[in-house]
Amino acid sequence: MLGLMQNHPLLISALIDFAERYHRDGEIVSRRVEGDMHRYTWADAARRSRQLAHALDAIEVRPGERVGTLAWNGYRHLELYYGVSGSGRVIHTINPRLLPEQIAWIINHAEDQALCFDMTFLPIVQGIHKHCPAVRHWIALCDGDRLPQDSGIANLISYESWIAGRPTAYAWPRLDENTASGMCYTSGTTGNPKAALYSHRSTVLHAYAIALPDSMGLSARDAALPVVPMFHVNAWGMPYAAAMVGCKLVFPGPALDGKSVYELIEAEGVTVATGVPTVWQMLLTHMAANKLRFGALQRTVIGGAAAPPAMIDTFRNDYGIEVLHAWGMTETSPIGSVCTLQNKHLSLPADEQLKLRMKQGRAVFGIDMKIVDPNGNEIAWGTGVSGDLYVRGPWILASYYKGEGGDPLRGGWFPTGDVATIDADGFMQITDRTKDVIKSGGEWISSIDIENIAMAHPAIAMAACIGMPHPKWDERPIVAVVVKPGQEVTREQLLAFYEGKVAKWQTPDDVVFMDAIPLGATGKMLKTKLREQLKDYKLPA
Ligand code: ADP
């Protein structure tokens, strides 16, 4: 027997319709590429998204076809999120920090019909447009009078003149909720990048999940600042969840340095901000150097890479800011787990609580997680043994775009490539990525543990631990570090700092001092590059 309830598909267009109807004067503030601040409301965003849908009709982008973006976080990018997906096309957000030839490869693989870009990225577009024959229109996200006359790009139009004067009413199609809505390529640290293809259903369910109190806990009273880029797994879903709850949205544009982010947080009364650890490191360094305090900020969501405990501590103890440590990946939309404590943990001593907060947390409803041994057998929770992390759920990838790489699932579960433990309460902790684990004498050493200890040393700004080939032990860990400006630490002092914090055999064999650790396109440490840079390195005898 079927239930007798209305069968409304879960559609992205419903999110913007809702925000317009129930939160029409809710603010959206953007720092623009032009340098100034732009302010408008959810009602304005909804109206312009519909004009954009007409503009897409006018250039005959068909249902299901891809529209690429090379853009910072801002209101026009938000309109593309809703106008493109709402009208049945697929928004394909591209990471502009990739190499131009990678960007061209991705555009061609996705067969983007139109490509919308911030003027910052004009040089990239000028370099690649001839290599992307399928792109019929290049759309600069600017006013008509800012369009360069001599760009050399055929079919270049300005976004503002493209949507100007279009009707403000548009009948969003009633799509099947499993229709594709968005596309995001993994950064492809191994092999060619592969794309996750999100659906309306997976996107809306994910938005519900991140808004929950034990996730990001979003409400209409929040002012949310996604520092994490809209080209990085849809800014972790914030642009959708913000419409769902009707909160204020604050977009940082291209200015992601500590000073700019701090000033934006203060000027706009931001209550919740999301980003990767490197962004927060820049913010905290700026605040400490200038003895600054936060006004309205209540919580930060830190994910994309392990949040160092020293960072969690500083936010909480020095500034009274709640840290939500979250885990996810492109293939998981991205949120899989968020670390919020349970009632019984609140009476634990501070150091016990910190140990829990360092973990990547509990699965949010919709996600199921397990860890497995090398034979694929599930490892029981609470044993302390780590294994390969597998996940499943309605916003987890089932297959890559174009079936690339074959069937990724194992018995219905997605193998994440992360190594983790799960404690008796279901709190998951990432100990490594499969390819970064250091195998020393048959035992595993967690590179994250080694990095966290170095990061807790007052003189260290950044640390990356990698394994080096060793004739007897297979591999031994070394730690590459960047020292904070004006600080000093010797190799011996840093190695002594490990005493009592890890077993002797887990202590790195050496410290390599560097000016910078190579970062990938999403601001995470790029260990493949680091290994390359250190290819002539020899372990001390
Ligand atoms: P890429 O795999 O190209 O870096 P993603 O942005 O999808 O692209 O990264 C997902 C990976 O980032 C995860 O598989 C995990 O290794 C790492 N990651 C994400 N969040 C965390 C976290 N909170 N702690 C540790 N690692 C994390």
Coordinates of C-alpha atoms and ligand atoms in Angstrom, one line a residue:
M1 CA 0.0 0.0 0.0
L2 CA 1.3 3.4 -0.9
G3 CA 1.2 6.4 1.4
L4 CA -1.3 9.0 0.6
M5 CA 0.9 12.1 0.8
Q6 CA 1.8 14.6 -1.9
N7 CA 4.7 13.7 -4.1
H8 CA 6.7 16.8 -4.5
P9 CA 10.1 16.2 -6.0
L10 CA 13.1 17.6 -4.1
L11 CA 14.2 20.4 -6.4
I12 CA 16.8 23.1 -6.2
S13 CA 14.3 25.6 -7.7
A14 CA 12.2 25.0 -4.6
L15 CA 15.0 26.3 -2.4
I16 CA 15.2 29.7 -4.1
D17 CA 11.4 30.0 -4.3
F18 CA 11.2 29.4 -0.6
A19 CA 13.9 31.9 0.2
E20 CA 12.2 34.5 -1.9
R21 CA 8.8 33.9 -0.4
Y22 CA 9.7 33.5 3.3
H23 CA 12.9 35.4 3.6
R24 CA 12.6 38.0 0.9
D25 CA 14.6 40.8 2.6
G26 CA 17.3 38.4 3.9
E27 CA 20.6 39.9 2.9
I28 CA 23.3 38.6 0.5
V29 CA 26.5 40.6 0.7
S30 CA 29.4 40.0 -1.7
R31 CA 32.9 41.4 -1.9
R32 CA 33.2 41.8 -5.7
V33 CA 36.1 41.3 -7.9
E34 CA 35.7 45.0 -8.8
G35 CA 36.8 45.6 -5.1
D36 CA 33.5 47.1 -3.8
M37 CA 30.8 45.5 -1.7
H38 CA 27.5 44.5 -3.3
R39 CA 24.3 44.0 -1.3
Y40 CA 21.0 42.7 -2.2
T41 CA 18.3 40.3 -1.0
W42 CA 17.1 36.7 -1.5
A43 CA 14.2 38.2 -3.5
D44 CA 16.7 39.9 -5.8
A45 CA 18.7 36.7 -6.2
A46 CA 15.6 34.8 -7.1
R47 CA 14.5 37.3 -9.7
R48 CA 17.9 37.4 -11.4
S49 CA 18.1 33.6 -11.3
R50 CA 14.9 33.5 -13.4
Q51 CA 16.2 36.1 -15.8
L52 CA 19.3 34.0 -16.1
A53 CA 17.2 30.9 -16.9
H54 CA 15.6 32.9 -19.8
A55 CA 19.1 33.9 -20.9
L56 CA 20.1 30.3 -21.1
D57 CA 17.0 29.5 -23.1
A58 CA 18.0 32.3 -25.5
I59 CA 21.4 30.7 -26.3
E60 CA 19.8 27.3 -26.5
V61 CA 21.6 25.4 -23.8
R62 CA 19.5 22.3 -23.7
P63 CA 18.3 20.4 -20.5
G64 CA 21.1 18.4 -19.0
E65 CA 23.8 20.3 -20.8
R66 CA 26.7 21.7 -18.7
V67 CA 27.4 25.4 -18.0
G68 CA 30.9 25.9 -16.5
T69 CA 31.9 28.5 -14.0
L70 CA 35.4 29.9 -13.1
A71 CA 34.3 32.2 -10.3
W72 CA 34.9 33.3 -6.8
N73 CA 32.2 33.2 -4.1
G74 CA 29.7 36.0 -5.0
Y75 CA 26.1 36.8 -5.9
R76 CA 26.4 36.2 -9.6
H77 CA 27.8 32.7 -8.9
L78 CA 24.8 32.1 -6.6
E79 CA 22.5 33.1 -9.4
L80 CA 24.2 30.6 -11.6
Y81 CA 23.7 27.9 -8.9
Y82 CA 20.0 28.5 -9.1
G83 CA 19.3 29.7 -12.6
V84 CA 21.3 26.9 -14.3
S85 CA 20.2 23.9 -12.1
G86 CA 16.7 25.2 -11.5
S87 CA 16.0 25.4 -15.2
G88 CA 17.2 21.8 -15.7
R89 CA 20.8 22.4 -16.8
V90 CA 23.9 21.3 -14.9
I91 CA 26.2 23.7 -13.2
H92 CA 29.8 22.7 -13.5
T93 CA 32.0 24.6 -11.1
I94 CA 35.7 24.5 -12.0
N95 CA 38.7 25.1 -9.7
P96 CA 40.5 28.1 -11.3
R97 CA 43.7 27.2 -9.3
L98 CA 44.3 24.2 -11.5
L99 CA 46.7 24.6 -14.4
P100 CA 45.2 26.1 -17.6
E101 CA 45.7 22.8 -19.5
Q102 CA 43.9 20.9 -16.7
I103 CA 41.0 23.4 -16.9
A104 CA 40.8 23.0 -20.6
W105 CA 40.8 19.2 -20.2
I106 CA 38.0 19.4 -17.7
I107 CA 35.9 21.8 -19.8
N108 CA 36.2 19.5 -22.8
H109 CA 35.5 16.3 -20.8
A110 CA 32.4 17.9 -19.3
E111 CA 31.4 19.3 -22.8
D112 CA 30.5 22.6 -21.3
Q113 CA 28.3 24.7 -23.7
A114 CA 28.8 28.0 -22.0
L115 CA 31.5 29.1 -19.6
C116 CA 30.9 31.9 -17.1
F117 CA 34.0 33.5 -15.5
D118 CA 35.1 36.3 -13.2
M119 CA 37.3 38.9 -14.8
T120 CA 40.2 37.8 -12.6
F121 CA 40.3 34.7 -14.8
L122 CA 40.3 36.4 -18.2
P123 CA 43.9 35.5 -18.8
I124 CA 43.1 31.8 -18.2
V125 CA 40.2 32.0 -20.6
Q126 CA 42.4 33.9 -23.2
G127 CA 44.9 31.0 -22.9
I128 CA 42.4 28.2 -23.3
H129 CA 39.4 29.3 -25.4
K130 CA 40.9 28.1 -28.6
H131 CA 41.3 24.6 -27.1
C132 CA 37.7 24.3 -26.0
P133 CA 35.7 24.0 -29.3
A134 CA 32.5 22.9 -27.6
V135 CA 32.1 26.1 -25.6
R136 CA 29.7 28.3 -27.7
H137 CA 29.6 31.3 -25.3
W138 CA 32.1 32.8 -23.0
I139 CA 30.4 34.9 -20.4
A140 CA 32.3 37.5 -18.4
L141 CA 30.7 38.1 -15.0
C142 CA 30.6 41.8 -15.2
D143 CA 28.7 44.8 -16.6
G144 CA 28.6 45.4 -20.3
D145 CA 30.9 48.5 -20.2
R146 CA 33.6 46.5 -18.4
L147 CA 33.9 44.0 -21.2
P148 CA 37.4 44.2 -22.9
Q149 CA 37.1 45.1 -26.5
D150 CA 40.3 43.4 -27.6
S151 CA 40.2 40.1 -25.7
G152 CA 40.6 38.0 -28.8
I153 CA 37.7 35.7 -27.6
A154 CA 35.0 35.1 -30.1
N155 CA 31.4 34.9 -28.6
L156 CA 32.4 36.9 -25.5
I157 CA 29.4 38.5 -23.8
S158 CA 28.9 40.2 -20.4
Y159 CA 26.7 38.5 -17.9
E160 CA 24.8 41.7 -17.1
S161 CA 23.9 42.6 -20.7
W162 CA 23.1 38.9 -21.3
I163 CA 20.4 38.8 -18.5
A164 CA 19.3 42.4 -18.7
G165 CA 15.7 43.1 -19.7
R166 CA 14.7 39.4 -19.6
P167 CA 11.3 38.6 -18.1
T168 CA 11.4 38.2 -14.3
A169 CA 8.9 35.4 -14.3
Y170 CA 10.0 31.8 -15.2
A171 CA 8.2 28.6 -14.8
W172 CA 10.8 26.3 -13.3
P173 CA 10.4 22.8 -14.8
R174 CA 9.0 20.1 -12.5
L175 CA 11.9 17.8 -13.0
D176 CA 12.4 14.3 -11.8
E177 CA 14.3 14.8 -8.5
N178 CA 17.1 12.5 -9.7
T179 CA 17.9 14.8 -12.6
A180 CA 21.5 15.9 -12.6
S181 CA 22.0 19.4 -11.1
G182 CA 25.7 20.0 -10.5
M183 CA 29.1 18.6 -11.4
C184 CA 32.4 18.8 -9.6
Y185 CA 35.8 17.2 -10.6
T186 CA 38.0 15.7 -8.0
S187 CA 41.4 17.4 -7.9
G188 CA 42.9 14.4 -9.5
T189 CA 46.0 13.9 -7.3
T190 CA 46.3 10.5 -9.0
G191 CA 45.5 10.2 -12.7
N192 CA 43.0 12.4 -14.6
P193 CA 40.3 14.1 -12.6
K194 CA 36.9 12.3 -12.4
A195 CA 33.6 14.1 -12.0
A196 CA 30.9 13.6 -9.3
L197 CA 27.5 14.4 -10.8
Y198 CA 25.1 15.6 -8.1
S199 CA 21.3 15.4 -8.4
H200 CA 18.5 17.7 -7.2
R201 CA 17.5 15.1 -4.7
S202 CA 21.1 14.5 -3.3
T203 CA 21.7 18.3 -3.1
V204 CA 18.4 19.1 -1.2
L205 CA 18.9 16.2 1.2
H206 CA 22.5 17.2 1.8
A207 CA 21.3 20.8 2.5
Y208 CA 18.8 19.4 5.1
A209 CA 21.6 17.4 6.7
I210 CA 24.1 20.2 7.0
A211 CA 21.5 22.6 8.5
L212 CA 20.8 20.2 11.4
P213 CA 21.7 21.3 14.9
D214 CA 24.5 18.8 15.3
S215 CA 25.8 19.6 11.8
M216 CA 26.4 23.3 11.1
G217 CA 23.2 24.2 13.0
L218 CA 22.0 26.8 10.6
S219 CA 19.1 29.1 11.2
A220 CA 17.4 32.2 9.8
R221 CA 19.3 34.2 12.6
D222 CA 22.7 33.2 11.2
A223 CA 25.0 35.2 9.0
A224 CA 27.0 32.6 7.1
L225 CA 30.3 33.2 5.5
P226 CA 31.5 30.4 3.2
V227 CA 35.2 31.0 2.9
V228 CA 35.4 27.6 1.2
P229 CA 35.1 28.3 -2.5
M230 CA 31.9 27.7 -4.4
F231 CA 34.2 25.7 -6.9
H232 CA 35.2 23.4 -4.1
V233 CA 32.3 20.9 -3.6
N234 CA 29.6 23.7 -3.8
A235 CA 31.1 25.6 -0.9
W236 CA 30.2 22.5 1.2
G237 CA 26.5 23.0 0.3
M238 CA 26.2 26.3 2.1
P239 CA 24.6 28.2 -0.8
Y240 CA 21.7 25.7 -0.8
A241 CA 21.3 25.3 3.0
A242 CA 21.4 29.1 3.4
A243 CA 18.3 29.4 1.1
M244 CA 16.6 26.5 2.9
V245 CA 16.9 28.3 6.3
G246 CA 16.8 31.9 4.9
C247 CA 20.0 33.1 6.7
K248 CA 22.1 36.0 5.6
L249 CA 24.9 35.0 3.2
V250 CA 28.3 36.8 3.1
F251 CA 30.6 36.1 0.2
P252 CA 34.3 36.9 0.4
G253 CA 35.0 37.2 -3.4
P254 CA 38.7 36.8 -4.1
A255 CA 40.0 38.2 -0.8
L256 CA 40.8 35.2 1.4
D257 CA 43.8 36.6 3.4
G258 CA 43.5 36.9 7.2
K259 CA 42.9 40.6 7.2
S260 CA 40.2 40.7 4.6
V261 CA 38.4 37.7 6.1
Y262 CA 38.6 39.2 9.6
E263 CA 37.2 42.6 8.4
L264 CA 34.4 40.9 6.6
I265 CA 33.4 38.8 9.6
E266 CA 33.3 41.9 11.8
A267 CA 31.6 44.3 9.3
E268 CA 28.8 41.8 8.5
G269 CA 28.2 40.3 11.9
V270 CA 29.1 36.8 10.6
T271 CA 28.0 34.1 13.1
V272 CA 29.3 31.0 11.3
A273 CA 32.2 30.6 8.8
T274 CA 33.4 27.6 6.9
G275 CA 36.8 26.8 5.5
V276 CA 39.9 24.7 5.3
P277 CA 42.6 24.8 8.0
T278 CA 45.1 26.9 5.9
V279 CA 42.5 29.7 5.7
W280 CA 41.9 29.7 9.5
Q281 CA 45.7 29.6 10.0
M282 CA 46.0 32.9 8.1
L283 CA 43.1 34.4 10.0
L284 CA 44.5 33.4 13.5
T285 CA 48.0 34.7 12.6
H286 CA 46.5 38.0 11.6
M287 CA 44.4 38.2 14.8
A288 CA 47.3 37.3 17.1
A289 CA 49.7 39.8 15.4
N290 CA 47.1 42.6 15.8
K291 CA 45.6 41.6 19.1
L292 CA 42.1 41.4 17.6
R293 CA 38.9 39.9 19.0
F294 CA 35.7 38.6 17.3
G295 CA 32.3 40.3 17.7
A296 CA 29.4 38.2 16.6
L297 CA 31.2 35.0 15.4
Q298 CA 30.0 31.9 17.2
R299 CA 31.4 28.9 15.3
T300 CA 33.7 27.9 12.6
V301 CA 33.4 24.8 10.5
I302 CA 36.8 23.3 9.7
G303 CA 37.2 20.5 7.1
G304 CA 38.9 19.5 3.9
A305 CA 42.0 18.5 5.9
A306 CA 42.5 17.6 9.6
A307 CA 42.1 20.6 11.9
P308 CA 45.2 20.7 14.1
P309 CA 44.3 20.4 17.8
A310 CA 46.3 23.6 18.4
M311 CA 43.9 25.4 16.1
I312 CA 40.8 24.0 17.8
D313 CA 42.2 25.0 21.1
T314 CA 43.0 28.5 20.0
F315 CA 39.5 29.1 18.6
R316 CA 37.8 27.8 21.7
N317 CA 40.1 28.9 24.5
D318 CA 41.4 32.2 23.2
Y319 CA 38.4 33.4 21.3
G320 CA 35.4 31.5 22.7
I321 CA 34.5 30.2 19.3
E322 CA 32.9 26.7 18.8
V323 CA 34.8 24.6 16.3
L324 CA 32.9 22.1 14.2
H325 CA 35.4 19.6 12.7
A326 CA 33.9 18.1 9.6
W327 CA 34.9 15.4 7.2
G328 CA 33.9 14.9 3.6
M329 CA 35.0 14.7 0.0
T330 CA 33.9 15.7 -3.5
E331 CA 32.3 12.2 -3.9
T332 CA 30.2 12.7 -0.7
S333 CA 28.6 16.1 -1.6
P334 CA 30.7 16.7 0.8
I335 CA 29.5 16.3 4.3
G336 CA 29.9 12.8 5.9
S337 CA 30.5 13.6 9.5
V338 CA 30.7 16.5 11.9
C339 CA 32.2 16.4 15.4
T340 CA 29.7 17.6 18.0
L341 CA 29.8 16.1 21.4
Q342 CA 27.1 14.1 23.1
N343 CA 25.7 15.0 26.5
K344 CA 27.8 12.4 28.4
H345 CA 31.0 14.0 27.1
L346 CA 30.3 17.5 28.5
S347 CA 31.4 16.5 32.0
L348 CA 34.8 15.1 30.7
P349 CA 38.0 17.0 31.6
A350 CA 39.1 19.6 29.0
D351 CA 41.9 17.4 27.6
E352 CA 39.6 14.5 27.1
Q353 CA 37.1 16.7 25.3
L354 CA 39.8 18.1 23.1
K355 CA 40.8 14.5 22.1
L356 CA 37.2 14.0 21.0
R357 CA 37.0 17.3 19.2
M358 CA 40.1 16.4 17.2
K359 CA 38.1 13.5 15.6
Q360 CA 36.1 14.0 12.4
G361 CA 33.0 13.1 14.3
R362 CA 29.7 11.3 14.0
A363 CA 27.9 10.4 10.8
V364 CA 25.0 12.8 10.1
F365 CA 21.7 11.1 9.4
G366 CA 21.7 9.7 5.9
I367 CA 25.3 8.6 6.0
D368 CA 26.4 5.2 7.1
M369 CA 30.1 4.5 7.8
K370 CA 32.3 1.5 8.4
I371 CA 35.9 0.6 8.5
V372 CA 37.2 -2.6 6.9
D373 CA 40.4 -4.6 7.0
P374 CA 42.5 -5.4 3.9
N375 CA 40.2 -8.4 3.2
G376 CA 37.1 -6.1 3.2
N377 CA 35.8 -7.4 6.6
E378 CA 34.2 -4.8 8.9
I379 CA 36.3 -3.9 11.9
A380 CA 34.2 -3.6 15.1
W381 CA 33.8 -0.1 16.6
G382 CA 35.9 0.8 19.7
T383 CA 38.8 -1.6 19.1
G384 CA 41.2 1.3 18.3
V385 CA 42.2 -0.6 15.1
S386 CA 42.2 1.5 12.0
G387 CA 40.9 0.4 8.6
D388 CA 39.8 1.7 5.2
L389 CA 36.8 4.0 5.6
Y390 CA 33.7 3.1 3.5
V391 CA 30.5 5.2 3.3
R392 CA 27.1 5.0 1.8
G393 CA 24.0 7.2 1.6
P394 CA 21.7 9.2 -0.7
W395 CA 24.3 11.9 -1.3
I396 CA 27.3 9.6 -1.9
L397 CA 28.5 9.0 -5.4
A398 CA 27.4 5.8 -7.1
S399 CA 29.4 6.1 -10.2
Y400 CA 31.7 8.7 -11.8
Y401 CA 30.5 10.8 -14.8
K402 CA 30.8 8.8 -18.0
G403 CA 31.5 5.7 -16.0
E404 CA 35.1 6.7 -15.7
G405 CA 37.2 4.3 -13.7
G406 CA 34.5 1.6 -13.7
D407 CA 32.3 0.7 -10.7
P408 CA 33.8 2.4 -7.7
L409 CA 31.5 0.7 -5.1
R410 CA 32.3 -2.4 -3.0
G411 CA 29.1 -4.2 -2.1
G412 CA 27.2 -0.9 -2.3
W413 CA 29.7 1.1 -0.2
F414 CA 32.0 3.8 -1.5
P415 CA 35.7 3.3 -0.5
T416 CA 36.9 6.8 0.5
G417 CA 40.6 6.2 0.3
D418 CA 40.9 7.4 3.9
V419 CA 42.1 5.4 6.8
A420 CA 40.2 5.8 10.0
T421 CA 39.2 4.5 13.4
I422 CA 35.7 4.5 14.8
D423 CA 35.3 4.6 18.6
A424 CA 32.6 2.9 20.6
D425 CA 30.3 5.9 20.3
G426 CA 30.7 6.0 16.5
F427 CA 33.1 9.0 16.4
M428 CA 35.2 8.5 13.3
Q429 CA 38.8 9.8 13.2
I430 CA 40.9 10.0 10.0
T431 CA 44.4 8.7 10.7
D432 CA 45.6 9.1 7.1
R433 CA 44.8 8.8 3.4
T434 CA 45.6 5.4 2.1
K435 CA 48.4 6.7 0.0
D436 CA 49.9 8.8 2.8
V437 CA 50.1 6.1 5.5
I438 CA 53.7 5.4 6.5
K439 CA 54.5 1.7 6.9
S440 CA 57.4 1.2 9.2
G441 CA 58.4 -2.4 10.1
G442 CA 55.0 -3.7 9.4
E443 CA 53.3 -1.1 11.6
W444 CA 51.4 1.9 10.4
I445 CA 52.3 5.5 11.5
S446 CA 49.7 8.2 11.1
S447 CA 51.2 11.2 9.3
I448 CA 48.4 13.3 10.7
D449 CA 49.5 12.5 14.3
I450 CA 53.1 13.5 13.5
E451 CA 52.0 16.7 11.9
N452 CA 49.7 17.7 14.7
I453 CA 52.5 17.4 17.2
A454 CA 54.8 19.6 15.1
M455 CA 52.0 22.1 14.7
A456 CA 51.6 22.3 18.5
H457 CA 55.2 23.6 18.7
P458 CA 55.0 27.4 19.1
A459 CA 57.6 28.0 16.4
I460 CA 56.0 25.9 13.7
A461 CA 53.6 27.4 11.1
M462 CA 53.1 24.3 8.9
A463 CA 54.1 20.7 9.0
A464 CA 53.9 17.8 6.5
C465 CA 54.9 14.2 7.4
I466 CA 55.9 11.8 4.7
G467 CA 57.5 8.4 4.6
M468 CA 61.0 7.9 3.1
P469 CA 62.2 4.5 1.8
H470 CA 64.3 2.7 4.4
P471 CA 66.4 -0.5 3.8
K472 CA 65.3 -2.1 7.1
W473 CA 61.9 -0.6 8.0
D474 CA 60.5 -0.1 4.5
E475 CA 59.7 3.5 5.3
R476 CA 60.5 5.9 8.1
P477 CA 58.7 9.2 8.7
I478 CA 60.3 12.6 8.3
V479 CA 58.6 15.9 9.0
A480 CA 58.9 18.9 6.6
V481 CA 58.2 22.1 8.5
V482 CA 57.9 25.9 7.8
V483 CA 59.0 28.0 10.8
K484 CA 56.9 31.0 11.8
P485 CA 58.5 34.4 10.8
G486 CA 60.8 35.6 13.7
Q487 CA 60.8 32.2 15.4
E488 CA 63.6 29.7 15.7
V489 CA 63.7 25.9 16.4
T490 CA 66.5 23.4 15.8
R491 CA 66.1 19.9 14.4
E492 CA 67.0 18.5 17.8
Q493 CA 64.6 20.7 19.7
L494 CA 61.7 19.7 17.5
L495 CA 62.5 16.0 17.7
A496 CA 62.8 16.3 21.5
F497 CA 59.3 17.8 21.4
Y498 CA 57.9 14.4 20.3
E499 CA 59.2 12.7 23.5
G500 CA 56.3 11.4 25.6
K501 CA 53.8 12.3 22.9
V502 CA 54.3 9.3 20.6
A503 CA 56.1 6.0 20.9
K504 CA 59.8 6.3 20.1
W505 CA 59.5 4.3 16.9
Q506 CA 56.8 6.7 15.6
T507 CA 59.0 9.7 16.1
P508 CA 60.2 11.2 12.8
D509 CA 63.8 10.3 11.8
D510 CA 64.5 13.8 10.6
V511 CA 63.2 17.4 10.2
V512 CA 63.5 19.2 6.9
F513 CA 63.2 22.9 7.1
M514 CA 61.4 24.5 4.1
D515 CA 60.3 28.0 3.0
A516 CA 56.9 26.7 2.0
I517 CA 55.0 23.4 1.8
P518 CA 53.5 22.9 -1.7
L519 CA 49.7 23.4 -1.6
G520 CA 47.2 21.9 -4.1
A521 CA 44.4 23.7 -5.9
T522 CA 42.1 23.5 -2.9
G523 CA 44.6 24.9 -0.4
K524 CA 45.6 21.5 1.1
M525 CA 49.1 20.3 1.4
L526 CA 50.2 18.5 -1.8
K527 CA 52.3 15.6 -0.6
T528 CA 52.9 14.2 -4.1
K529 CA 54.7 17.5 -4.9
L530 CA 56.5 17.5 -1.6
R531 CA 57.8 13.9 -2.3
E532 CA 58.9 15.1 -5.7
Q533 CA 60.8 18.1 -4.2
L534 CA 62.5 15.8 -1.7
K535 CA 63.3 13.0 -4.2
D536 CA 67.1 13.4 -3.7
Y537 CA 66.7 13.5 0.1
K538 CA 68.5 10.8 2.1
L539 CA 67.6 9.7 5.6
P540 CA 70.3 10.3 8.2
A541 CA 72.4 7.1 8.6
Ligands
ADP1 P1 40.9 15.7 -3.0 O1 40.7 14.2 -2.7 O2 41.3 15.9 -4.4 O3 41.7 16.4 -2.0 P2 38.5 16.4 -1.8 O4 38.3 17.9 -1.6 O5 37.3 15.7 -2.2 O6 39.5 16.3 -2.9 O7 39.2 15.9 -0.5 C1 38.7 14.8 0.2 C2 39.7 14.3 1.2 O8 40.1 15.4 2.1 C3 39.2 13.2 2.1 O9 39.2 12.0 1.5 C4 40.2 13.3 3.3 O10 41.4 12.6 3.0 C5 40.5 14.8 3.3 N1 39.7 15.4 4.4 C6 38.5 16.1 4.3 N2 38.1 16.5 5.5 C7 39.0 16.1 6.4 C8 39.2 16.2 7.8 N3 38.3 16.9 8.6 N4 40.3 15.6 8.4 C9 41.2 15.0 7.7 N5 41.1 14.8 6.3 C10 40.0 15.4 5.7

